Amino acid sequence: FFGDYVDKEQDEVTHRFRIEDDVFTWTYREQDPMVFYPATSHQLVREDDEMTIEFLVDKTGLITGVEERWERRRKTVPVGMSGPPEQP
């Protein structure tokens, strides 16, 4: 799941998912990374419980993007320009 993701109609990486020292982070552009904790096999919840991210998987098991979710809003971020991100 870790790797780069690109907002629709953008030509550069806008989101990054990383795992370092067993800490999961989701970063938007150059903002500070947000720490997330696993909730299910494909969903993580931000440490302040204000947001979740869910990795979207197609029928063949490839990751197609990430859905960011807040209380009253959702946004899908497709995989990066280099193809599906790596799976741990």
PDB file of N, CA and C in Angstrom:
ATOM      1  N   PHE A   1       0.815  -1.197   0.000  1.00  0.00           N
ATOM      2  CA  PHE A   1       0.000   0.000   0.000  1.00  0.00           C
ATOM      3  C   PHE A   1       0.856   1.257   0.000  1.00  0.00           C
ATOM      4  N   PHE A   2       2.079   1.154   0.530  1.00  0.00           N
ATOM      5  CA  PHE A   2       2.892   2.359   0.619  1.00  0.00           C
ATOM      6  C   PHE A   2       3.338   2.789  -0.765  1.00  0.00           C
ATOM      7  N   GLY A   3       3.430   4.089  -0.939  1.00  0.00           N
ATOM      8  CA  GLY A   3       3.818   4.632  -2.229  1.00  0.00           C
ATOM      9  C   GLY A   3       3.218   6.005  -2.436  1.00  0.00           C
ATOM     10  N   ASP A   4       3.209   6.437  -3.687  1.00  0.00           N
ATOM     11  CA  ASP A   4       2.758   7.776  -4.060  1.00  0.00           C
ATOM     12  C   ASP A   4       1.404   7.716  -4.745  1.00  0.00           C
ATOM     13  N   TYR A   5       0.620   8.751  -4.532  1.00  0.00           N
ATOM     14  CA  TYR A   5      -0.715   8.867  -5.109  1.00  0.00           C
ATOM     15  C   TYR A   5      -0.858  10.261  -5.720  1.00  0.00           C
ATOM     16  N   VAL A   6      -1.687  10.373  -6.757  1.00  0.00           N
ATOM     17  CA  VAL A   6      -1.810  11.630  -7.501  1.00  0.00           C
ATOM     18  C   VAL A   6      -3.278  12.021  -7.626  1.00  0.00           C
ATOM     19  N   ASP A   7      -3.613  13.250  -7.175  1.00  0.00           N
ATOM     20  CA  ASP A   7      -4.973  13.765  -7.364  1.00  0.00           C
ATOM     21  C   ASP A   7      -5.310  13.795  -8.845  1.00  0.00           C
ATOM     22  N   LYS A   8      -6.596  13.605  -9.146  1.00  0.00           N
ATOM     23  CA  LYS A   8      -7.042  13.689 -10.537  1.00  0.00           C
ATOM     24  C   LYS A   8      -6.675  15.050 -11.109  1.00  0.00           C
ATOM     25  N   GLU A   9      -6.296  15.044 -12.368  1.00  0.00           N
ATOM     26  CA  GLU A   9      -5.945  16.251 -13.117  1.00  0.00           C
ATOM     27  C   GLU A   9      -4.689  16.947 -12.593  1.00  0.00           C
ATOM     28  N   GLN A  10      -3.850  16.227 -11.872  1.00  0.00           N
ATOM     29  CA  GLN A  10      -2.562  16.763 -11.416  1.00  0.00           C
ATOM     30  C   GLN A  10      -1.455  16.029 -12.157  1.00  0.00           C
ATOM     31  N   ASP A  11      -0.312  16.669 -12.295  1.00  0.00           N
ATOM     32  CA  ASP A  11       0.794  16.021 -13.001  1.00  0.00           C
ATOM     33  C   ASP A  11       1.979  15.730 -12.081  1.00  0.00           C
ATOM     34  N   GLU A  12       1.723  15.783 -10.777  1.00  0.00           N
ATOM     35  CA  GLU A  12       2.766  15.466  -9.813  1.00  0.00           C
ATOM     36  C   GLU A  12       2.162  14.764  -8.602  1.00  0.00           C
ATOM     37  N   VAL A  13       2.994  14.120  -7.829  1.00  0.00           N
ATOM     38  CA  VAL A  13       2.539  13.414  -6.636  1.00  0.00           C
ATOM     39  C   VAL A  13       1.928  14.413  -5.663  1.00  0.00           C
ATOM     40  N   THR A  14       0.739  14.070  -5.151  1.00  0.00           N
ATOM     41  CA  THR A  14       0.065  14.943  -4.185  1.00  0.00           C
ATOM     42  C   THR A  14      -0.045  14.306  -2.801  1.00  0.00           C
ATOM     43  N   HIS A  15      -0.016  12.972  -2.746  1.00  0.00           N
ATOM     44  CA  HIS A  15      -0.157  12.253  -1.482  1.00  0.00           C
ATOM     45  C   HIS A  15       0.905  11.160  -1.394  1.00  0.00           C
ATOM     46  N   ARG A  16       1.349  10.894  -0.163  1.00  0.00           N
ATOM     47  CA  ARG A  16       2.338   9.835   0.053  1.00  0.00           C
ATOM     48  C   ARG A  16       1.943   9.011   1.263  1.00  0.00           C
ATOM     49  N   PHE A  17       1.994   7.681   1.106  1.00  0.00           N
ATOM     50  CA  PHE A  17       1.748   6.782   2.231  1.00  0.00           C
ATOM     51  C   PHE A  17       3.052   6.074   2.544  1.00  0.00           C
ATOM     52  N   ARG A  18       3.487   6.174   3.796  1.00  0.00           N
ATOM     53  CA  ARG A  18       4.760   5.591   4.210  1.00  0.00           C
ATOM     54  C   ARG A  18       4.581   4.769   5.483  1.00  0.00           C
ATOM     55  N   ILE A  19       5.480   3.801   5.657  1.00  0.00           N
ATOM     56  CA  ILE A  19       5.563   3.025   6.885  1.00  0.00           C
ATOM     57  C   ILE A  19       7.025   3.070   7.318  1.00  0.00           C
ATOM     58  N   GLU A  20       7.263   3.690   8.478  1.00  0.00           N
ATOM     59  CA  GLU A  20       8.622   3.780   9.001  1.00  0.00           C
ATOM     60  C   GLU A  20       8.587   3.434  10.480  1.00  0.00           C
ATOM     61  N   ASP A  21       9.406   2.477  10.876  1.00  0.00           N
ATOM     62  CA  ASP A  21       9.449   2.039  12.279  1.00  0.00           C
ATOM     63  C   ASP A  21       8.064   1.690  12.799  1.00  0.00           C
ATOM     64  N   ASP A  22       7.288   0.972  11.993  1.00  0.00           N
ATOM     65  CA  ASP A  22       5.927   0.546  12.350  1.00  0.00           C
ATOM     66  C   ASP A  22       4.946   1.697  12.554  1.00  0.00           C
ATOM     67  N   VAL A  23       5.269   2.873  12.023  1.00  0.00           N
ATOM     68  CA  VAL A  23       4.377   4.036  12.078  1.00  0.00           C
ATOM     69  C   VAL A  23       3.872   4.306  10.664  1.00  0.00           C
ATOM     70  N   PHE A  24       2.539   4.375  10.506  1.00  0.00           N
ATOM     71  CA  PHE A  24       1.913   4.626   9.211  1.00  0.00           C
ATOM     72  C   PHE A  24       1.657   6.126   9.074  1.00  0.00           C
ATOM     73  N   THR A  25       2.127   6.726   7.973  1.00  0.00           N
ATOM     74  CA  THR A  25       1.870   8.148   7.753  1.00  0.00           C
ATOM     75  C   THR A  25       1.277   8.393   6.375  1.00  0.00           C
ATOM     76  N   TRP A  26       0.414   9.392   6.298  1.00  0.00           N
ATOM     77  CA  TRP A  26      -0.233   9.856   5.075  1.00  0.00           C
ATOM     78  C   TRP A  26       0.076  11.340   4.983  1.00  0.00           C
ATOM     79  N   THR A  27       0.694  11.752   3.887  1.00  0.00           N
ATOM     80  CA  THR A  27       1.126  13.139   3.728  1.00  0.00           C
ATOM     81  C   THR A  27       0.488  13.744   2.493  1.00  0.00           C
ATOM     82  N   TYR A  28      -0.036  14.960   2.647  1.00  0.00           N
ATOM     83  CA  TYR A  28      -0.565  15.714   1.515  1.00  0.00           C
ATOM     84  C   TYR A  28       0.440  16.800   1.155  1.00  0.00           C
ATOM     85  N   ARG A  29       0.896  16.748  -0.081  1.00  0.00           N
ATOM     86  CA  ARG A  29       1.892  17.684  -0.613  1.00  0.00           C
ATOM     87  C   ARG A  29       3.053  17.838   0.370  1.00  0.00           C
ATOM     88  N   GLU A  30       3.370  19.046   0.795  1.00  0.00           N
ATOM     89  CA  GLU A  30       4.508  19.274   1.682  1.00  0.00           C
ATOM     90  C   GLU A  30       4.085  19.499   3.132  1.00  0.00           C
ATOM     91  N   GLN A  31       2.839  19.165   3.471  1.00  0.00           N
ATOM     92  CA  GLN A  31       2.384  19.316   4.851  1.00  0.00           C
ATOM     93  C   GLN A  31       3.043  18.265   5.736  1.00  0.00           C
ATOM     94  N   ASP A  32       2.930  18.456   7.043  1.00  0.00           N
ATOM     95  CA  ASP A  32       3.470  17.473   7.975  1.00  0.00           C
ATOM     96  C   ASP A  32       2.722  16.157   7.817  1.00  0.00           C
ATOM     97  N   PRO A  33       3.424  15.038   7.928  1.00  0.00           N
ATOM     98  CA  PRO A  33       2.761  13.732   7.825  1.00  0.00           C
ATOM     99  C   PRO A  33       1.742  13.543   8.942  1.00  0.00           C
ATOM    100  N   MET A  34       0.624  12.881   8.613  1.00  0.00           N
ATOM    101  CA  MET A  34      -0.406  12.545   9.599  1.00  0.00           C
ATOM    102  C   MET A  34      -0.223  11.083   9.976  1.00  0.00           C
ATOM    103  N   VAL A  35      -0.279  10.779  11.258  1.00  0.00           N
ATOM    104  CA  VAL A  35      -0.101   9.413  11.749  1.00  0.00           C
ATOM    105  C   VAL A  35      -1.441   8.691  11.736  1.00  0.00           C
ATOM    106  N   PHE A  36      -1.423   7.452  11.235  1.00  0.00           N
ATOM    107  CA  PHE A  36      -2.626   6.623  11.148  1.00  0.00           C
ATOM    108  C   PHE A  36      -2.372   5.277  11.816  1.00  0.00           C
ATOM    109  N   TYR A  37      -3.477   4.674  12.299  1.00  0.00           N
ATOM    110  CA  TYR A  37      -3.419   3.346  12.908  1.00  0.00           C
ATOM    111  C   TYR A  37      -4.348   2.406  12.149  1.00  0.00           C
ATOM    112  N   PRO A  38      -3.961   1.138  12.009  1.00  0.00           N
ATOM    113  CA  PRO A  38      -4.811   0.172  11.295  1.00  0.00           C
ATOM    114  C   PRO A  38      -6.168   0.004  11.978  1.00  0.00           C
ATOM    115  N   ALA A  39      -7.224  -0.038  11.166  1.00  0.00           N
ATOM    116  CA  ALA A  39      -8.576  -0.313  11.663  1.00  0.00           C
ATOM    117  C   ALA A  39      -9.064  -1.641  11.093  1.00  0.00           C
ATOM    118  N   THR A  40      -8.807  -1.884   9.806  1.00  0.00           N
ATOM    119  CA  THR A  40      -9.104  -3.153   9.136  1.00  0.00           C
ATOM    120  C   THR A  40      -7.929  -3.451   8.211  1.00  0.00           C
ATOM    121  N   SER A  41      -8.057  -4.489   7.392  1.00  0.00           N
ATOM    122  CA  SER A  41      -6.953  -4.848   6.501  1.00  0.00           C
ATOM    123  C   SER A  41      -6.668  -3.784   5.431  1.00  0.00           C
ATOM    124  N   HIS A  42      -7.663  -2.964   5.097  1.00  0.00           N
ATOM    125  CA  HIS A  42      -7.482  -1.938   4.059  1.00  0.00           C
ATOM    126  C   HIS A  42      -7.813  -0.535   4.544  1.00  0.00           C
ATOM    127  N   GLN A  43      -8.125  -0.370   5.818  1.00  0.00           N
ATOM    128  CA  GLN A  43      -8.544   0.936   6.323  1.00  0.00           C
ATOM    129  C   GLN A  43      -7.717   1.329   7.541  1.00  0.00           C
ATOM    130  N   LEU A  44      -7.365   2.621   7.582  1.00  0.00           N
ATOM    131  CA  LEU A  44      -6.636   3.158   8.718  1.00  0.00           C
ATOM    132  C   LEU A  44      -7.355   4.389   9.245  1.00  0.00           C
ATOM    133  N   VAL A  45      -7.170   4.677  10.527  1.00  0.00           N
ATOM    134  CA  VAL A  45      -7.802   5.833  11.149  1.00  0.00           C
ATOM    135  C   VAL A  45      -6.709   6.759  11.680  1.00  0.00           C
ATOM    136  N   ARG A  46      -6.917   8.071  11.452  1.00  0.00           N
ATOM    137  CA  ARG A  46      -5.937   9.055  11.909  1.00  0.00           C
ATOM    138  C   ARG A  46      -5.910   9.090  13.427  1.00  0.00           C
ATOM    139  N   GLU A  47      -4.776   9.406  14.002  1.00  0.00           N
ATOM    140  CA  GLU A  47      -4.607   9.333  15.453  1.00  0.00           C
ATOM    141  C   GLU A  47      -5.593  10.199  16.235  1.00  0.00           C
ATOM    142  N   ASP A  48      -6.166  11.232  15.620  1.00  0.00           N
ATOM    143  CA  ASP A  48      -7.151  12.068  16.323  1.00  0.00           C
ATOM    144  C   ASP A  48      -8.592  11.670  16.001  1.00  0.00           C
ATOM    145  N   ASP A  49      -8.776  10.568  15.280  1.00  0.00           N
ATOM    146  CA  ASP A  49     -10.095  10.039  14.886  1.00  0.00           C
ATOM    147  C   ASP A  49     -10.906  10.962  13.985  1.00  0.00           C
ATOM    148  N   GLU A  50     -10.261  11.952  13.359  1.00  0.00           N
ATOM    149  CA  GLU A  50     -10.976  12.913  12.514  1.00  0.00           C
ATOM    150  C   GLU A  50     -11.017  12.503  11.045  1.00  0.00           C
ATOM    151  N   MET A  51     -10.298  11.451  10.689  1.00  0.00           N
ATOM    152  CA  MET A  51     -10.199  11.070   9.274  1.00  0.00           C
ATOM    153  C   MET A  51      -9.844   9.595   9.176  1.00  0.00           C
ATOM    154  N   THR A  52     -10.323   8.947   8.106  1.00  0.00           N
ATOM    155  CA  THR A  52      -9.872   7.597   7.788  1.00  0.00           C
ATOM    156  C   THR A  52      -9.409   7.572   6.344  1.00  0.00           C
ATOM    157  N   ILE A  53      -8.578   6.594   6.034  1.00  0.00           N
ATOM    158  CA  ILE A  53      -8.217   6.335   4.648  1.00  0.00           C
ATOM    159  C   ILE A  53      -8.457   4.853   4.398  1.00  0.00           C
ATOM    160  N   GLU A  54      -8.985   4.564   3.203  1.00  0.00           N
ATOM    161  CA  GLU A  54      -9.226   3.175   2.824  1.00  0.00           C
ATOM    162  C   GLU A  54      -8.600   2.921   1.466  1.00  0.00           C
ATOM    163  N   PHE A  55      -7.799   1.872   1.387  1.00  0.00           N
ATOM    164  CA  PHE A  55      -7.164   1.508   0.136  1.00  0.00           C
ATOM    165  C   PHE A  55      -8.175   0.770  -0.724  1.00  0.00           C
ATOM    166  N   LEU A  56      -8.365   1.248  -1.946  1.00  0.00           N
ATOM    167  CA  LEU A  56      -9.334   0.671  -2.873  1.00  0.00           C
ATOM    168  C   LEU A  56      -8.639  -0.383  -3.724  1.00  0.00           C
ATOM    169  N   VAL A  57      -9.254  -1.557  -3.800  1.00  0.00           N
ATOM    170  CA  VAL A  57      -8.645  -2.694  -4.483  1.00  0.00           C
ATOM    171  C   VAL A  57      -9.597  -3.189  -5.566  1.00  0.00           C
ATOM    172  N   ASP A  58      -9.049  -3.469  -6.773  1.00  0.00           N
ATOM    173  CA  ASP A  58      -9.905  -3.978  -7.852  1.00  0.00           C
ATOM    174  C   ASP A  58     -10.081  -5.500  -7.726  1.00  0.00           C
ATOM    175  N   LYS A  59     -10.791  -6.088  -8.669  1.00  0.00           N
ATOM    176  CA  LYS A  59     -11.108  -7.520  -8.625  1.00  0.00           C
ATOM    177  C   LYS A  59      -9.873  -8.409  -8.675  1.00  0.00           C
ATOM    178  N   THR A  60      -8.783  -7.887  -9.248  1.00  0.00           N
ATOM    179  CA  THR A  60      -7.559  -8.688  -9.352  1.00  0.00           C
ATOM    180  C   THR A  60      -6.645  -8.515  -8.144  1.00  0.00           C
ATOM    181  N   GLY A  61      -7.028  -7.648  -7.215  1.00  0.00           N
ATOM    182  CA  GLY A  61      -6.230  -7.424  -6.018  1.00  0.00           C
ATOM    183  C   GLY A  61      -5.272  -6.260  -6.096  1.00  0.00           C
ATOM    184  N   LEU A  62      -5.273  -5.530  -7.218  1.00  0.00           N
ATOM    185  CA  LEU A  62      -4.395  -4.363  -7.351  1.00  0.00           C
ATOM    186  C   LEU A  62      -5.026  -3.141  -6.686  1.00  0.00           C
ATOM    187  N   ILE A  63      -4.199  -2.349  -6.048  1.00  0.00           N
ATOM    188  CA  ILE A  63      -4.671  -1.111  -5.429  1.00  0.00           C
ATOM    189  C   ILE A  63      -4.907  -0.084  -6.525  1.00  0.00           C
ATOM    190  N   THR A  64      -6.099   0.513  -6.525  1.00  0.00           N
ATOM    191  CA  THR A  64      -6.435   1.513  -7.543  1.00  0.00           C
ATOM    192  C   THR A  64      -6.416   2.935  -6.995  1.00  0.00           C
ATOM    193  N   GLY A  65      -6.407   3.076  -5.684  1.00  0.00           N
ATOM    194  CA  GLY A  65      -6.393   4.394  -5.088  1.00  0.00           C
ATOM    195  C   GLY A  65      -6.696   4.325  -3.603  1.00  0.00           C
ATOM    196  N   VAL A  66      -6.880   5.502  -3.034  1.00  0.00           N
ATOM    197  CA  VAL A  66      -7.197   5.642  -1.616  1.00  0.00           C
ATOM    198  C   VAL A  66      -8.401   6.559  -1.492  1.00  0.00           C
ATOM    199  N   GLU A  67      -9.354   6.174  -0.650  1.00  0.00           N
ATOM    200  CA  GLU A  67     -10.480   7.063  -0.363  1.00  0.00           C
ATOM    201  C   GLU A  67     -10.233   7.703   0.989  1.00  0.00           C
ATOM    202  N   GLU A  68     -10.126   9.031   0.979  1.00  0.00           N
ATOM    203  CA  GLU A  68     -10.009   9.796   2.219  1.00  0.00           C
ATOM    204  C   GLU A  68     -11.425  10.078   2.708  1.00  0.00           C
ATOM    205  N   ARG A  69     -11.662   9.913   4.000  1.00  0.00           N
ATOM    206  CA  ARG A  69     -13.003  10.133   4.546  1.00  0.00           C
ATOM    207  C   ARG A  69     -12.944  11.005   5.796  1.00  0.00           C
ATOM    208  N   TRP A  70     -13.818  12.003   5.800  1.00  0.00           N
ATOM    209  CA  TRP A  70     -14.049  12.847   6.953  1.00  0.00           C
ATOM    210  C   TRP A  70     -15.519  12.706   7.309  1.00  0.00           C
ATOM    211  N   GLU A  71     -15.980  13.365   8.344  1.00  0.00           N
ATOM    212  CA  GLU A  71     -17.365  13.195   8.774  1.00  0.00           C
ATOM    213  C   GLU A  71     -18.379  13.483   7.675  1.00  0.00           C
ATOM    214  N   ARG A  72     -18.196  14.510   6.902  1.00  0.00           N
ATOM    215  CA  ARG A  72     -19.175  14.878   5.880  1.00  0.00           C
ATOM    216  C   ARG A  72     -18.577  14.987   4.473  1.00  0.00           C
ATOM    217  N   ARG A  73     -17.466  14.316   4.247  1.00  0.00           N
ATOM    218  CA  ARG A  73     -16.821  14.449   2.939  1.00  0.00           C
ATOM    219  C   ARG A  73     -15.989  13.215   2.640  1.00  0.00           C
ATOM    220  N   ARG A  74     -15.903  12.885   1.356  1.00  0.00           N
ATOM    221  CA  ARG A  74     -15.059  11.794   0.870  1.00  0.00           C
ATOM    222  C   ARG A  74     -14.324  12.267  -0.370  1.00  0.00           C
ATOM    223  N   LYS A  75     -13.139  11.744  -0.564  1.00  0.00           N
ATOM    224  CA  LYS A  75     -12.351  12.091  -1.742  1.00  0.00           C
ATOM    225  C   LYS A  75     -11.511  10.880  -2.133  1.00  0.00           C
ATOM    226  N   THR A  76     -11.530  10.535  -3.418  1.00  0.00           N
ATOM    227  CA  THR A  76     -10.727   9.423  -3.912  1.00  0.00           C
ATOM    228  C   THR A  76      -9.461   9.958  -4.565  1.00  0.00           C
ATOM    229  N   VAL A  77      -8.333   9.386  -4.173  1.00  0.00           N
ATOM    230  CA  VAL A  77      -7.034   9.756  -4.740  1.00  0.00           C
ATOM    231  C   VAL A  77      -6.495   8.539  -5.481  1.00  0.00           C
ATOM    232  N   PRO A  78      -6.366   8.614  -6.818  1.00  0.00           N
ATOM    233  CA  PRO A  78      -5.879   7.470  -7.607  1.00  0.00           C
ATOM    234  C   PRO A  78      -4.412   7.149  -7.316  1.00  0.00           C
ATOM    235  N   VAL A  79      -3.981   5.965  -7.768  1.00  0.00           N
ATOM    236  CA  VAL A  79      -2.584   5.576  -7.617  1.00  0.00           C
ATOM    237  C   VAL A  79      -1.678   6.545  -8.358  1.00  0.00           C
ATOM    238  N   GLY A  80      -0.403   6.534  -8.002  1.00  0.00           N
ATOM    239  CA  GLY A  80       0.567   7.434  -8.619  1.00  0.00           C
ATOM    240  C   GLY A  80       0.846   7.121 -10.064  1.00  0.00           C
ATOM    241  N   MET A  81       1.625   7.974 -10.665  1.00  0.00           N
ATOM    242  CA  MET A  81       1.941   7.866 -12.093  1.00  0.00           C
ATOM    243  C   MET A  81       2.772   6.625 -12.412  1.00  0.00           C
ATOM    244  N   SER A  82       3.443   6.086 -11.415  1.00  0.00           N
ATOM    245  CA  SER A  82       4.316   4.928 -11.677  1.00  0.00           C
ATOM    246  C   SER A  82       3.579   3.612 -11.536  1.00  0.00           C
ATOM    247  N   GLY A  83       2.256   3.656 -11.341  1.00  0.00           N
ATOM    248  CA  GLY A  83       1.475   2.433 -11.232  1.00  0.00           C
ATOM    249  C   GLY A  83       1.111   2.122  -9.800  1.00  0.00           C
ATOM    250  N   PRO A  84       0.539   0.940  -9.574  1.00  0.00           N
ATOM    251  CA  PRO A  84       0.094   0.571  -8.230  1.00  0.00           C
ATOM    252  C   PRO A  84       1.226   0.598  -7.229  1.00  0.00           C
ATOM    253  N   PRO A  85       0.954   1.056  -5.997  1.00  0.00           N
ATOM    254  CA  PRO A  85       1.975   1.090  -4.963  1.00  0.00           C
ATOM    255  C   PRO A  85       2.343  -0.311  -4.500  1.00  0.00           C
ATOM    256  N   GLU A  86       3.457  -0.382  -3.809  1.00  0.00           N
ATOM    257  CA  GLU A  86       3.929  -1.658  -3.302  1.00  0.00           C
ATOM    258  C   GLU A  86       3.027  -2.138  -2.173  1.00  0.00           C
ATOM    259  N   GLN A  87       2.854  -3.449  -2.086  1.00  0.00           N
ATOM    260  CA  GLN A  87       2.079  -4.022  -1.004  1.00  0.00           C
ATOM    261  C   GLN A  87       3.046  -4.680  -0.038  1.00  0.00           C
ATOM    262  N   PRO A  88       2.857  -4.462   1.266  1.00  0.00           N
ATOM    263  CA  PRO A  88       3.782  -5.042   2.251  1.00  0.00           C
ATOM    264  C   PRO A  88       3.689  -6.557   2.273  1.00  0.00           C
TER     265      PRO A  88
END
